[in-house]
Structures are given as structure tokens and as C-alpha cells.
Short mmCIF file of C-alpha atoms in Angstrom, two decimals:
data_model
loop_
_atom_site.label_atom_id
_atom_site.label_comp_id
_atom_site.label_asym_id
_atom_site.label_seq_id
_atom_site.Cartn_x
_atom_site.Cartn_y
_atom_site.Cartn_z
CA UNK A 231 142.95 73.57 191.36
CA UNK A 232 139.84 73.01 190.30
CA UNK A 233 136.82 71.33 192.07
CA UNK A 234 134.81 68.78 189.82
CA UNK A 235 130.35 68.66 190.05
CA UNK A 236 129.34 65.08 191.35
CA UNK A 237 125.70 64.23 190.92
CA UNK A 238 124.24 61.82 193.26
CA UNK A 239 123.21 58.29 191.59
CA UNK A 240 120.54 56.37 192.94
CA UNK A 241 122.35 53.01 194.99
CA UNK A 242 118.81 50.80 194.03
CA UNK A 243 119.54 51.01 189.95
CA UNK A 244 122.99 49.24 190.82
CA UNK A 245 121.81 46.67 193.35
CA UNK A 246 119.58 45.56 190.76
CA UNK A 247 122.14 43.87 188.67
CA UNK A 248 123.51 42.42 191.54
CA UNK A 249 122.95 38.33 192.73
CA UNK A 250 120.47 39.26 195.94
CA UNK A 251 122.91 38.34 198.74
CA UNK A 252 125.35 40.70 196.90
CA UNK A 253 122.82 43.65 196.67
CA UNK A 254 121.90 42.71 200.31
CA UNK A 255 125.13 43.79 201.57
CA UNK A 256 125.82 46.60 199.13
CA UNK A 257 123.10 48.27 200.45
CA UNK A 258 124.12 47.09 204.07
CA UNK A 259 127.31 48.21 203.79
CA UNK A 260 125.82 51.83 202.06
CA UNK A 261 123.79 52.27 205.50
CA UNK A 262 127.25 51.61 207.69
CA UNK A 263 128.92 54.18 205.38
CA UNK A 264 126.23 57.11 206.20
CA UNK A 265 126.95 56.23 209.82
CA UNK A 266 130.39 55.96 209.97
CA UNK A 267 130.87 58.46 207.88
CA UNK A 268 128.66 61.56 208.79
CA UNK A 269 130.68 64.87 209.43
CA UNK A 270 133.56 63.98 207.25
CA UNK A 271 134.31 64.83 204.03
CA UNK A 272 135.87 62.10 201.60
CA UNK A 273 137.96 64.18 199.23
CA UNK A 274 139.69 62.64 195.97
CA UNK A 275 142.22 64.59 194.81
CA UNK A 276 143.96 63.49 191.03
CA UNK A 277 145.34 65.64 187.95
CA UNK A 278 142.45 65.25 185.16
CA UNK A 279 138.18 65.00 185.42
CA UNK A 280 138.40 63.15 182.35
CA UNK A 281 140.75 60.60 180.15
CA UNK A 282 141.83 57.81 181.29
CA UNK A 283 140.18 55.13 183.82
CA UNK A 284 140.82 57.21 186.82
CA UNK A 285 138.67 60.13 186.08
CA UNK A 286 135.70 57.37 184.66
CA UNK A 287 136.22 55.42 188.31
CA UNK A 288 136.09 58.55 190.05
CA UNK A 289 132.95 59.90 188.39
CA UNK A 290 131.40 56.95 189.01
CA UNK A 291 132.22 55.95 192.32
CA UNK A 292 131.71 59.34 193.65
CA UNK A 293 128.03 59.43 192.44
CA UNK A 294 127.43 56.32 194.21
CA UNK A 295 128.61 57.67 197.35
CA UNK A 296 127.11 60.56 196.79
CA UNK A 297 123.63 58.37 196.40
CA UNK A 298 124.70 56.43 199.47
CA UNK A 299 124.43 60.02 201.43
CA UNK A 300 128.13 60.20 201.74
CA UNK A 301 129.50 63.64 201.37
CA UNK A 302 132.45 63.03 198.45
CA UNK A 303 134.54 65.45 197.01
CA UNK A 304 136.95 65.40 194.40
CA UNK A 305 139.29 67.94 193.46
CA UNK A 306 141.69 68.01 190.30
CA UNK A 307 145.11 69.46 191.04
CA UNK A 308 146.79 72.20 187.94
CA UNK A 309 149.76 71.56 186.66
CA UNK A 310 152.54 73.04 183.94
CA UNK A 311 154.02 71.16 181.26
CA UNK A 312 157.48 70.36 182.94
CA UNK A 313 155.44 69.21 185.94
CA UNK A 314 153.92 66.44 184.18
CA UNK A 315 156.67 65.45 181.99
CA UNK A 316 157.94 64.64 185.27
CA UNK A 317 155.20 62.61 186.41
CA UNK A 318 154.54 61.24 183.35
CA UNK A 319 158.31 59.57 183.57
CA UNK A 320 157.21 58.37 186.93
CA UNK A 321 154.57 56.87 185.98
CA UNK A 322 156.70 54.49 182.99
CA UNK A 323 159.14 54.00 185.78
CA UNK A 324 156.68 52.36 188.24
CA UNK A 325 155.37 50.09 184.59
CA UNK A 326 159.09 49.15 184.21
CA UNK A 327 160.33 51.38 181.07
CA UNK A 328 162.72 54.14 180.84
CA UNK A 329 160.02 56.31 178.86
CA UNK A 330 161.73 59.63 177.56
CA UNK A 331 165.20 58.86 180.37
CA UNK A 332 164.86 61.93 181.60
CA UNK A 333 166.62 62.79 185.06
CA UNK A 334 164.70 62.66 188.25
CA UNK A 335 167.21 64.80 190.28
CA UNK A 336 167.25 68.05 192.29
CA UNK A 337 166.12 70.21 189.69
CA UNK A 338 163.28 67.67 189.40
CA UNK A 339 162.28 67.02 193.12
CA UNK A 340 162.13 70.97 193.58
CA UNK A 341 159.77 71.35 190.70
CA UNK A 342 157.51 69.04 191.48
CA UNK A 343 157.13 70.07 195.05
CA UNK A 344 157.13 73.77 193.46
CA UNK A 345 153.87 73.07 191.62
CA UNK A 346 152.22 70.85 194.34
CA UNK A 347 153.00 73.25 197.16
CA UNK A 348 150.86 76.12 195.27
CA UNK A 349 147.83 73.39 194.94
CA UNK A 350 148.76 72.43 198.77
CA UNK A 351 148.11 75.99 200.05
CA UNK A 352 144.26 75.54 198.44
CA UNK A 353 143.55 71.96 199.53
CA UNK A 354 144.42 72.70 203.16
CA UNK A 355 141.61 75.68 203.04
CA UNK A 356 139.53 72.86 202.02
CA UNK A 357 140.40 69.95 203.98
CA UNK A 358 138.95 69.91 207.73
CA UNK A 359 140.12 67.42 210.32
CA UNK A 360 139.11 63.73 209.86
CA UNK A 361 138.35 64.11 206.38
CA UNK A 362 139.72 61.61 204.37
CA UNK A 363 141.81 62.43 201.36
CA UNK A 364 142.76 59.54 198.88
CA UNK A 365 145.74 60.65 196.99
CA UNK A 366 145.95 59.17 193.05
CA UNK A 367 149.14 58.65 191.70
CA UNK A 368 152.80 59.68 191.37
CA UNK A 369 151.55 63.31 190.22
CA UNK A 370 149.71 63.24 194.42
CA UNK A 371 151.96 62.03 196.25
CA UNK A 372 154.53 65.11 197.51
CA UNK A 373 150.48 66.08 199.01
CA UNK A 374 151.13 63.62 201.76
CA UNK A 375 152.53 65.21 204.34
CA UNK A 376 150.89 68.25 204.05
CA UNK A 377 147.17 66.79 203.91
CA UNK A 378 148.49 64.84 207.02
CA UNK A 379 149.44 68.48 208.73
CA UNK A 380 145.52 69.22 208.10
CA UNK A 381 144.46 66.77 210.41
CA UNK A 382 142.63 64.05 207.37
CA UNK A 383 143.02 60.83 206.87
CA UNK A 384 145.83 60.50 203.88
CA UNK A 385 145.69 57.41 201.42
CA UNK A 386 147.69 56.98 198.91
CA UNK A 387 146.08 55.03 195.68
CA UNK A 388 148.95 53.86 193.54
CA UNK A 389 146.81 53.06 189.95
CA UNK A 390 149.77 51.12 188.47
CA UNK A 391 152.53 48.81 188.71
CA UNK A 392 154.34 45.80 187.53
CA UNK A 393 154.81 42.49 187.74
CA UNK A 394 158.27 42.08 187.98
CA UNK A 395 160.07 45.47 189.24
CA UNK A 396 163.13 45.86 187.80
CA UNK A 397 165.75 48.98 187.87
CA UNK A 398 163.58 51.23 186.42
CA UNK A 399 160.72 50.70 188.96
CA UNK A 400 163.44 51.08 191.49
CA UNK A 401 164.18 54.58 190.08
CA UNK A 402 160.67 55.20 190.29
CA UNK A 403 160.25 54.52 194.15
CA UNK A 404 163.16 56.17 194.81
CA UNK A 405 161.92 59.31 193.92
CA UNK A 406 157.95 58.62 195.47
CA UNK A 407 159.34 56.72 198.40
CA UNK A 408 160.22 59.68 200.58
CA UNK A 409 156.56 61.47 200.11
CA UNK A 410 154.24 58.79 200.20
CA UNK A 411 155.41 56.83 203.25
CA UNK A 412 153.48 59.28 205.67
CA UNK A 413 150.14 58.54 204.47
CA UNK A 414 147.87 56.38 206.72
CA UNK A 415 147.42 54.12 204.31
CA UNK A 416 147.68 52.52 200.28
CA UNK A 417 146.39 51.17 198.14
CA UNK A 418 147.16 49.16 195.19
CA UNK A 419 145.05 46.79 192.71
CA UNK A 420 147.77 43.92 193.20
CA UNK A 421 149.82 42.44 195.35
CA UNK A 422 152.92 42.38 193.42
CA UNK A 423 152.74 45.93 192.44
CA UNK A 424 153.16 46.76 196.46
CA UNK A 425 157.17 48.17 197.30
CA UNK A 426 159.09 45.64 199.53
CA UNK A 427 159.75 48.47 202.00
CA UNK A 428 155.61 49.27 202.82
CA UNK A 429 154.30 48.12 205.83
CA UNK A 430 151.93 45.24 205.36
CA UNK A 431 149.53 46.41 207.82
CA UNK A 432 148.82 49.80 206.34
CA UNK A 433 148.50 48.34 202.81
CA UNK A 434 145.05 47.77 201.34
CA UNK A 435 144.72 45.19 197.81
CA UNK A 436 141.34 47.08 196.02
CA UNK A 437 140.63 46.12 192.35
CA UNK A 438 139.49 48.53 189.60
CA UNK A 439 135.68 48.42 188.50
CA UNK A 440 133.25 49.84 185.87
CA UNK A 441 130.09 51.58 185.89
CA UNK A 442 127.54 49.60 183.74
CA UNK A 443 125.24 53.07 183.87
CA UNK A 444 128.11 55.27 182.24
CA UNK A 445 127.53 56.75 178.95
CA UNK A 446 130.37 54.53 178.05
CA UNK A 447 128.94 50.95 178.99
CA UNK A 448 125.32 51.26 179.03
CA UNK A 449 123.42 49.17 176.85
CA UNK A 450 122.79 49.94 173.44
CA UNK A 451 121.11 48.29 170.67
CA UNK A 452 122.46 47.20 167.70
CA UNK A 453 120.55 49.51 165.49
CA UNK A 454 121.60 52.55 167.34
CA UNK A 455 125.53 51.17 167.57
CA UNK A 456 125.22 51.15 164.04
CA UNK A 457 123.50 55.32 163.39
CA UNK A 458 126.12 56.47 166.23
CA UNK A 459 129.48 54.79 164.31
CA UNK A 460 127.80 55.96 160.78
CA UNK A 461 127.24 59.50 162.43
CA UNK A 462 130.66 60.14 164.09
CA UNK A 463 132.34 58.82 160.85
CA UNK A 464 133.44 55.04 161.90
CA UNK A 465 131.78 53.54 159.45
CA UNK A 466 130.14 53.64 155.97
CA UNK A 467 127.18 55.88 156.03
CA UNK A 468 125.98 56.11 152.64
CA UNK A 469 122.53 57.26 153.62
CA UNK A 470 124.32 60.41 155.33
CA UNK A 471 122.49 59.64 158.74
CA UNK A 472 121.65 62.86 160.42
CA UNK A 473 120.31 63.51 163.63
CA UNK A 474 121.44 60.31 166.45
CA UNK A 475 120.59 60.76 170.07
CA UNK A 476 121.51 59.49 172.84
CA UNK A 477 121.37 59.91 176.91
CA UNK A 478 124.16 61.44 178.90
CA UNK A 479 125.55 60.77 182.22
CA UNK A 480 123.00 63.16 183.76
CA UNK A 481 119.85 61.88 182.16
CA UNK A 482 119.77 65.19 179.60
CA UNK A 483 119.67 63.97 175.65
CA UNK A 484 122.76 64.74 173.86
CA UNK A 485 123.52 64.31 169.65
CA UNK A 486 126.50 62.63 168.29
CA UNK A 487 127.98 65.28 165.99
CA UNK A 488 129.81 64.30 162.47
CA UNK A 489 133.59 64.11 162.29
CA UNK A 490 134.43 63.89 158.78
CA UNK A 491 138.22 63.97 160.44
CA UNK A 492 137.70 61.20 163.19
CA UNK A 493 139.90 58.67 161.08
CA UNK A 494 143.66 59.41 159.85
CA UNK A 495 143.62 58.52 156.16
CA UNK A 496 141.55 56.79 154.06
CA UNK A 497 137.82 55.86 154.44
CA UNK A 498 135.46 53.93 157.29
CA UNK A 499 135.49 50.08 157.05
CA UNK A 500 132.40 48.54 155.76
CA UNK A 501 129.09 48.23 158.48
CA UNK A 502 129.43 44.52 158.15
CA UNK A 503 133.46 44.21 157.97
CA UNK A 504 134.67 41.80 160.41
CA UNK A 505 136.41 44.86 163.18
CA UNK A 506 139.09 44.08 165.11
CA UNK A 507 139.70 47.05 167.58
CA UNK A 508 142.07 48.43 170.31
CA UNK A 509 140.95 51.47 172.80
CA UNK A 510 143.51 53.04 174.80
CA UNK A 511 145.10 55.81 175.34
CA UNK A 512 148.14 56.93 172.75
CA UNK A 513 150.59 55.34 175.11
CA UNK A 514 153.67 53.53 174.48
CA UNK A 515 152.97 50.82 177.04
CA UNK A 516 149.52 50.09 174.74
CA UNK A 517 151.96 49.34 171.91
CA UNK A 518 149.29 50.55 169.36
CA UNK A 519 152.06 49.69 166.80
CA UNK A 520 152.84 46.41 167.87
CA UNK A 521 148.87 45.94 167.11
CA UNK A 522 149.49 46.92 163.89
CA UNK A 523 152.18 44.58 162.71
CA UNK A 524 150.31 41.92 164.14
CA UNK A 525 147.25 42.25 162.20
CA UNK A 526 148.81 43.99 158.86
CA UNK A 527 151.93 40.90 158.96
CA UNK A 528 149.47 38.12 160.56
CA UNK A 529 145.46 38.50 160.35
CA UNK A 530 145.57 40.22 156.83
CA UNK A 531 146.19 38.01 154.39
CA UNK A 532 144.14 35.27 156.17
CA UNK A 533 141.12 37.09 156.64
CA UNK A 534 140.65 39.48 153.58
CA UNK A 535 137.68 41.16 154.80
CA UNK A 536 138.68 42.42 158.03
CA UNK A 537 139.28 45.48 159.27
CA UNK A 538 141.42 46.70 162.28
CA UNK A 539 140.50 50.09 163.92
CA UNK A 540 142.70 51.79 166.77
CA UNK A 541 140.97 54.01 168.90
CA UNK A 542 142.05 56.98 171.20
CA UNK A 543 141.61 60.23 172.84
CA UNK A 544 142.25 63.33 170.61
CA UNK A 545 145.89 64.01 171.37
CA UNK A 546 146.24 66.70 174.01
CA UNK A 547 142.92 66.03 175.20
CA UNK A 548 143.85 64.60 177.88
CA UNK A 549 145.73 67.17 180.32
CA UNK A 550 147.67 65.30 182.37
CA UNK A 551 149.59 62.97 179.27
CA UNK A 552 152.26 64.68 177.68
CA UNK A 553 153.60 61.66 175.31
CA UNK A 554 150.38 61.00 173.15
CA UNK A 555 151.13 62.86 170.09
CA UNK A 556 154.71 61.41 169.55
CA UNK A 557 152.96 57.53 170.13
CA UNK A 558 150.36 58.73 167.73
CA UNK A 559 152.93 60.16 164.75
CA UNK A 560 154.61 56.49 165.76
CA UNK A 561 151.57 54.76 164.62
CA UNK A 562 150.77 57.19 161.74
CA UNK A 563 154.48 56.01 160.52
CA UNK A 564 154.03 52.54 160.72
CA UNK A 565 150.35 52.85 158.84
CA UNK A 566 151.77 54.74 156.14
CA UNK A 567 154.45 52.00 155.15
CA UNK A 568 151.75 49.67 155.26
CA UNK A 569 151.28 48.25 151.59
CA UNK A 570 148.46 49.93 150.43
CA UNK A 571 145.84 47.24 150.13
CA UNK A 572 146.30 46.57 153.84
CA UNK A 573 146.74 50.00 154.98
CA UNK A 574 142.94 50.65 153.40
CA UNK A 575 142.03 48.41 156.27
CA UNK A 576 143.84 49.76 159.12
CA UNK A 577 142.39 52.40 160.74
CA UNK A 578 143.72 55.23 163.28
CA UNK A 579 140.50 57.27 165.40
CA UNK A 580 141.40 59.94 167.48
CA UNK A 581 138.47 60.55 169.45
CA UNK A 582 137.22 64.40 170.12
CA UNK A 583 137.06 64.51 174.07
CA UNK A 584 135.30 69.10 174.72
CA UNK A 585 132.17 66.75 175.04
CA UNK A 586 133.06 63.93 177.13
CA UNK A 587 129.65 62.06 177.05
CA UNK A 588 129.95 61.67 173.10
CA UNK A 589 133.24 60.55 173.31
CA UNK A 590 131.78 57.69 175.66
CA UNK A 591 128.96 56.73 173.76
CA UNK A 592 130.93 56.73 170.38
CA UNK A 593 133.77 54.51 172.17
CA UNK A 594 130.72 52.60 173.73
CA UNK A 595 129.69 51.93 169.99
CA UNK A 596 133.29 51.19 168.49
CA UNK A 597 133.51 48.49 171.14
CA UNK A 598 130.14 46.89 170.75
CA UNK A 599 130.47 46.83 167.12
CA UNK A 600 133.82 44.88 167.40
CA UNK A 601 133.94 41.81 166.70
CA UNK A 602 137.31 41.10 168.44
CA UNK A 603 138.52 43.55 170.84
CA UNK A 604 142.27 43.27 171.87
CA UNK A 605 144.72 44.94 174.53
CA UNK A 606 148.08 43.99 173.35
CA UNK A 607 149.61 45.91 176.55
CA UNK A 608 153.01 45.52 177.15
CA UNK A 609 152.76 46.16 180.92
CA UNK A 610 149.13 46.88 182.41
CA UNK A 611 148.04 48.47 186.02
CA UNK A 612 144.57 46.78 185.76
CA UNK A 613 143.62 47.39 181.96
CA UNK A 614 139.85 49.15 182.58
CA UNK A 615 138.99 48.86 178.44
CA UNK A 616 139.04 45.03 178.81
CA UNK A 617 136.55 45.28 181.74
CA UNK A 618 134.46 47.44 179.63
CA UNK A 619 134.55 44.89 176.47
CA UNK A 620 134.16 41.96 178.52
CA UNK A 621 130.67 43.52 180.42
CA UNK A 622 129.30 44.17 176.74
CA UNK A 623 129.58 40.40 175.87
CA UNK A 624 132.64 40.79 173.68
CA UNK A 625 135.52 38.23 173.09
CA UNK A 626 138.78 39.68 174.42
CA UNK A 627 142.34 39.20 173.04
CA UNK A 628 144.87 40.53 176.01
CA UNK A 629 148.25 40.47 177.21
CA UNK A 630 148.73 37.92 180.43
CA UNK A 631 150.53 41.30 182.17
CA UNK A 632 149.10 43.01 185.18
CA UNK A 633 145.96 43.06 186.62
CA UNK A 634 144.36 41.65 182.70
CA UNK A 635 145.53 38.15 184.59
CA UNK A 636 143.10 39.27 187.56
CA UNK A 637 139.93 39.31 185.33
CA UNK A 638 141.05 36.95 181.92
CA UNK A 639 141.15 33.12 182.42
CA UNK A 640 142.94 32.04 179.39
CA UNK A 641 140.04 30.13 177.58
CA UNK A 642 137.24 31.04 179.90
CA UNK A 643 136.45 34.48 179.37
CA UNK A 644 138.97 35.84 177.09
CA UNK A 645 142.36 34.43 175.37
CA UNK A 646 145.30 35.41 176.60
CA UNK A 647 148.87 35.90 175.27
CA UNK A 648 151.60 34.90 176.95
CA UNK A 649 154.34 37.11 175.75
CA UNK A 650 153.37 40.73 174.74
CA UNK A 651 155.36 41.25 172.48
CA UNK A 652 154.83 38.61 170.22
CA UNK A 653 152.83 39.62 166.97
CA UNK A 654 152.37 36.19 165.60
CA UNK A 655 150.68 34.65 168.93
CA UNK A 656 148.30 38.26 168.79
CA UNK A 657 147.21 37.24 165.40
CA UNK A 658 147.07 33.55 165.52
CA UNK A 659 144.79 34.64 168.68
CA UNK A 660 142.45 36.98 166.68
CA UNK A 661 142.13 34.28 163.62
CA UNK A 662 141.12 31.98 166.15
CA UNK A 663 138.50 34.62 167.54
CA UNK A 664 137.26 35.48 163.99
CA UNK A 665 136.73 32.06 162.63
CA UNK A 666 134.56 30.85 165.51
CA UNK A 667 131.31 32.66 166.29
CA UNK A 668 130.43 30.04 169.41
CA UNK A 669 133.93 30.67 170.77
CA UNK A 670 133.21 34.47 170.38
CA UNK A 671 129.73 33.61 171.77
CA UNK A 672 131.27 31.65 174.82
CA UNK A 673 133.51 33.61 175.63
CA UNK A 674 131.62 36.99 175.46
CA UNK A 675 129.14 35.34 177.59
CA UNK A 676 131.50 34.25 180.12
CA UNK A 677 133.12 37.91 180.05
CA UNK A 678 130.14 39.60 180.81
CA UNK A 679 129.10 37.36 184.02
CA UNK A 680 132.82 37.99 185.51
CA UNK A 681 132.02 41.57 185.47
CA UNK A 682 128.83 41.56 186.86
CA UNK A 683 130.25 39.24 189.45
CA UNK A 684 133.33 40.68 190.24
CA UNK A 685 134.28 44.34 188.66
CA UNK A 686 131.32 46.29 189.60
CA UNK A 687 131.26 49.30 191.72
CA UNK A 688 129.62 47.75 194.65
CA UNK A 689 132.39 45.79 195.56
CA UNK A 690 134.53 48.68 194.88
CA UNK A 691 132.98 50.51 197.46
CA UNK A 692 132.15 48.23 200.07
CA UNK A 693 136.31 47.59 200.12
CA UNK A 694 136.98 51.37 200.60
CA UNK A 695 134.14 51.69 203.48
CA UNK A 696 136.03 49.03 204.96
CA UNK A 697 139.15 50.96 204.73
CA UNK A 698 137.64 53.97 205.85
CA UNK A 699 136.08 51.77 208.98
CA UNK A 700 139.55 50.92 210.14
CA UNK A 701 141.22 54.39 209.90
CA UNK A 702 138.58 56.48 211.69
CA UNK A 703 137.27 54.10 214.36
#
């Protein structure tokens, strides 16, 4: 186990984006939190510091609390690789799919409470009574009961979900059921991800949200979007750009190195190539290949000049994922029997992550540079990289799965598609995207105020102070 740095950040810089009645009460409800909260720890306890929209909540939403004189902790739990195979088939259960159909029996259940019990023994040393100890995932949950034998506070924060469970989300909850019904609470981003069996009363409905500070979404001007993408390797640099800057999470300068091996075959795409783009993880649920067809069978011929660029983590960079090289070598298949005037314009990044601030502000580039960014998801818990596209003013093209539906109006501030799977309604979408710069306009404008509105971290946190109100008082 491993226990992660969190820097305070200041509460004011965040109000300051906020409509005054909301920045009134964030900083309201950051006063009640200091109160109600002084002598306790709040610990957050997960499986990776980075990768993934957990780790980039946590950072953030830590700092804040941090800022709001709250003393937050967050610990990352170790793991081996049979461990999260299991939890990784988990975690496709609870989304619906089979994933690799492994078995989740004995041999499983005693494994996986093997390899939390020896991270158990450290977080008890660390845990005091009344702390409170939020819990993230399937890989958390056999921690219940024995955070609960500490004395804390135990919720359980269930990141994912679907719509419609089916047998294989069954299987899922029949494996989680038994540890997580102890804790004192969950939580869940929507309603219908919630198990029949939960009690109501201890179940809490809390939304995702972004930073707008984070290396990842702060602003950046078009001229430097341009040197960091030509630096890393993204696209055309034929003046060799050397030296790029730019600020990292702590405020210290950082330098955006070159990565002559960022992209798998072929060159960059053109600076002023229309750039359609995905960023996700290399997961099967993304259906990174499904994006593929759709723009190589339906937005290629149409529009000649663009350019479609799919953008992840490097694989095995991200601990805690043990199915992102095989989804990548998927992709990498499909690209290569591309024809090869269309495979010239398909692009696969995979996205260095030993320095996790330049992997934020080159994905913070990639999607400001877009012209079109799409999440053709097949199922989705919340779907954090459409939050991030929509708060930099760019038009979205999503799958109607998940919590996507929570933040797209179809029309308003993105277009939606109704059945995930269906290539030709993805590319008809993007066409549509491409060939009208005041529908991108409108709709990137619209995007951006939902965020600010709605998917910031103030709201975020006044929702878990009001959690944390009703368990310890």
C-alpha cells in the first residue's frame, strides 16, 4: 500500500467560475465541512494514483478539501496480477459483458480476500475511529468489514454500472454483494446502476465532475495546442519545434518531451486536417474498433481530408487494467486491414503516462485540437472524457448509454447515438458535425456552460459533505 502526496488548492480560484449564489454556498458549505469535520480523517482508498477518471477525481477533489482545511487522505491499495484479473472481470460484469468468462468461484473469493487482507492489516494501523473511509470499486470492497472493525465510517463508491442489468451484472453482485453490504453507506452516479437488494436509505446518487485547473483541462491557447501536438509527435512539425513549456499540477514548469513513437504506423495528420478523435482507455467497452469502422467504412470517403486519431494510455501504464494490450493489438488488427489510403488517416496514440502531467497536457491538446470528439461507448459508468471535451467548447459525438445521457441532450450540447453499436449512425453523426461549423459552434458553446453549471467539483463536494453530515452527526 502506498500513500499518495495531496497538495492543498486554494477553494477562491474555483468559486470564481462559479454563478455567485453557487460560489456563495460552495464556500458555505467549505466552512460547515472544517466544522463538522475537525478530528477526523477522510481517507480514500482505490488501486491506482493515476489512469483512469478515478485517480484524476481523486487528485482533484482531495486538493480541494485539502484547501477547504479538511484533513483528506488517500491511500492506493497493491495488488498481483491474478488479483486484478479478477477485479478487472468484475468490473465488465457490473457494465454487463462477460469480459475474458473467467470463473468467480472459491479459488477466486480466497484470492481476492488473500491480497486485500495483507493491505487490511496496514489500513487499520492507519485508520482511527470516526474517520471516514470511502471505498472505490469492486477491487475495495472485501475492505468493508474490516474498516468497519476500526471504528470509521465505511462508504462504498461503486464508479460504474449499467443501464439495464442483465445475467452478467447479476454474476457480478453476486460475488460483491456479500462484502459491501456492511458499509454505512454507497454511492453510485445513477439511479439505475443501484442493486435491487440495497437499502434506499443508505444509498447516496453523486455525479462525477472535472477539475477545470488540472493540467488536463486548463485553458490553453491555440498557438501553444498547436507547439505541444507538433512536439509530442501528433502532428506535422516540419519546423522540428524544440523546447514547449507548460505548467504542472503544482505550479512548477514542466517540457513536453518528443515521441517519435507516440503513433502506431505511419505519419501525424496534417496541423489543419479536419481531427476526429476518441480518448479512453484501451478498453473493450470503449469499442476503439467499432470507431474505426465507422469512420474508415462511413466518414472516409465523404470527407477526404479528415483524419481520425485514437488516443490512450501507454499499455501497462495503468496498474490496475490488465486487458489493454490485447484491445490495443485488436485495434492495431483492424488498422492494418484498412486499405491503405484510409489507413494513412487513421491514427493509433498510446500516450507515455512515468510523467503524468505531460500526459495531461498532451491529451489536453489532442482534445482541443479536435474538431469532433466522439465516445462511441458501448456501456458507460459516467464517461469523464466527454465532460472534459464538452468544458473545452468542443462538439461531442456519444453513445446515449450511462451516465453520457446525464450530461448530453441530444441536439443541445452534444449529438447522441441511439444504438452503440451502430457504425453508420456514428458517422452520419460526425459528417453532420464536420460540415457545420455553427452547429460545432452551438453546440461546443452549450457543452461548456453544462459543465460549468453542473460537473464541477463544487457540487461534487458539497454532495459528499452532505453525506458525511448525516453519518457522523
Amino acid at each position: 500500500m502506498q500513500l499518495v502526496e495531496i497538495q492543498a488548492a486554494p477553494l477562491e480560484k474555483l468559486a470564481q467560475l462559479l454563478a455567485p449564489e453557487a460560489a456563495e454556498r460552495f464556500m458555505a458549505t467549505a466552512e460547515r465541512a472544517r466544522q463538522l469535520l475537525a478530528g477526523r480523517v477522510v481517507w480514500n482508498v482505490n488501486t491506482t494514483a493515476h489512469g483512469g477518471g478515478v485517480a484524476e477525481m481523486l487528485q482533484a477533489l482531495l486538493a480541494y478539501g485539502r484547501g477547504a482545511g479538511v484533513d483528506t487522505r488517500w491511500a492506493v491499495i497493491d495488488g498481483d496480477p491474478d488479483f486484478f484479473a479478477i477485479t478487472k472481470r468484475l468490473h465488465n460484469l457490473l457494465h454487463g459483458s462477460p469480459g475474458d468468462g473467467g470463473d468467480l468461484g472459491a479459488a477466486e473469493h480466497a484470492h481476492y480476500e488473500e491480497v486485500l487482507a495483507k493491505n487490511l492489516d496496514e489500513l487499520q494501523r492507519l485508520v482511527r475511529p470516526g474517520d471516514l473511509v470511502l471505498l472505490h470499486d469492486p477491487q475495495t470492497a472485501g475492505l468493508v468489514d474490516g474498516v468497519r472493525t476500526a471504528g470509521a465510517h465505511v462508504i462504498w463508491r461503486s464508479h460504474i454500472g449499467r443501464d439495464d442489468g442483465n445475467s452478467e451484472t447479476e454474476r457480478g453482485w453476486d460475488f460483491l454483494g456479500g462484502y459491501v453490504e456492511r458499509a454505512h453507506a454507497f454511492v453510485f452516479s445513477r439511479q439505475r446502476y443501484v442493486p435491487t437488494w440495497l437499502p434506499p436509505e443508505r444509498v447516496r446518487l453523486i455525479a462525477p465532475s472535472i477539475d477545470p485547473f488540472s493540467t488536463k483541462n486548463m485553458v490553453l491557447d491555440d498557438d501553444h495546442v498547436s507547439r505541444v501536438l507538433r512536439r509530442a509527435g501528433l502532428i506535422e512539425d516540419g519546423d522540428r519545434i524544440e523546447a514547449v513549456e507548460f505548467t504542472r499540477r503544482d505550479g512548477s514548469p514542466g517540457f513536453v518531451r518528443r515521441h517519435p513513437d507516440l503513433l502506431s504506423g505511419g505519419g501525424p495528420p496534417p496541423r489543419g486536417a479536419p481531427l476526429v478523435v476518441q480518448v479512453s482507455r484501451w478498453d473493450g467497452l470503449k469499442d476503439m474498433p467499432g470507431v474505426l469502422g465507422a469512420f474508415a467504412q462511413h466518414v472516409a470517403p465523404a470527407e477526404p481530408e479528415a483524419h481520425l486519431m485514437l488516443v490512450g494510455p501507454a499499455v501497462s501504464a495503468v496498474s490496475d487494467d490488465p486487458e489493454d494490450a490485447g484491445v490495443l493489438a485488436a485495434c492495431s488488427a483492424v488498422w492494418a486491414g484498412l486499405p491503405e489510403p484510409v489507413r494513412r488517416r487513421c491514427h493509433l496514440a498510446c500516450i507515455p503516462m512515468d510523467d503524468v502531467d505531460e500526459d495531461a497536457v498532451i491529451v489536453n491538446a489532442v482534445q482541443r485540437h479536435a474538431t469532433v470528439v466522439v465516445q462511441k461507448s458501448l456501456v458507460e459508468g459516467f464517461g469523464l472524457t466527454v465532460t472534459e471535451a464538452m468544458w473545452k467548447g468542443r462538439p461531442v459525438v456519444a453513445s446515449a448509454v450511462g451516465g453520457i445521457q446525464d450530461q448530453i441532450t441530444d441536439g443541445e450540447e452534444g449529438l447522441l447515438l441511439p444504438d452503440p453499436t451502430d457504425l453508420e449512425g456514428l458517422g452520419d453523426r460526425i459528417l453532420r458535425v464536420l460540415g457545420d461549423p455553427d452547429l460545432r459552434e452551438r453546440l461546443g458553446a452549450r457543452a461548456h456552460e453544462r459543465v460549468r453549471k453542473d460537473f464541477l467539483g463544487d457540487r461534487h463536494l458539497i454532495q459528499y459533505v452532505d453525506l458525511f453530515g448525516d453519518l457522523v452527526t
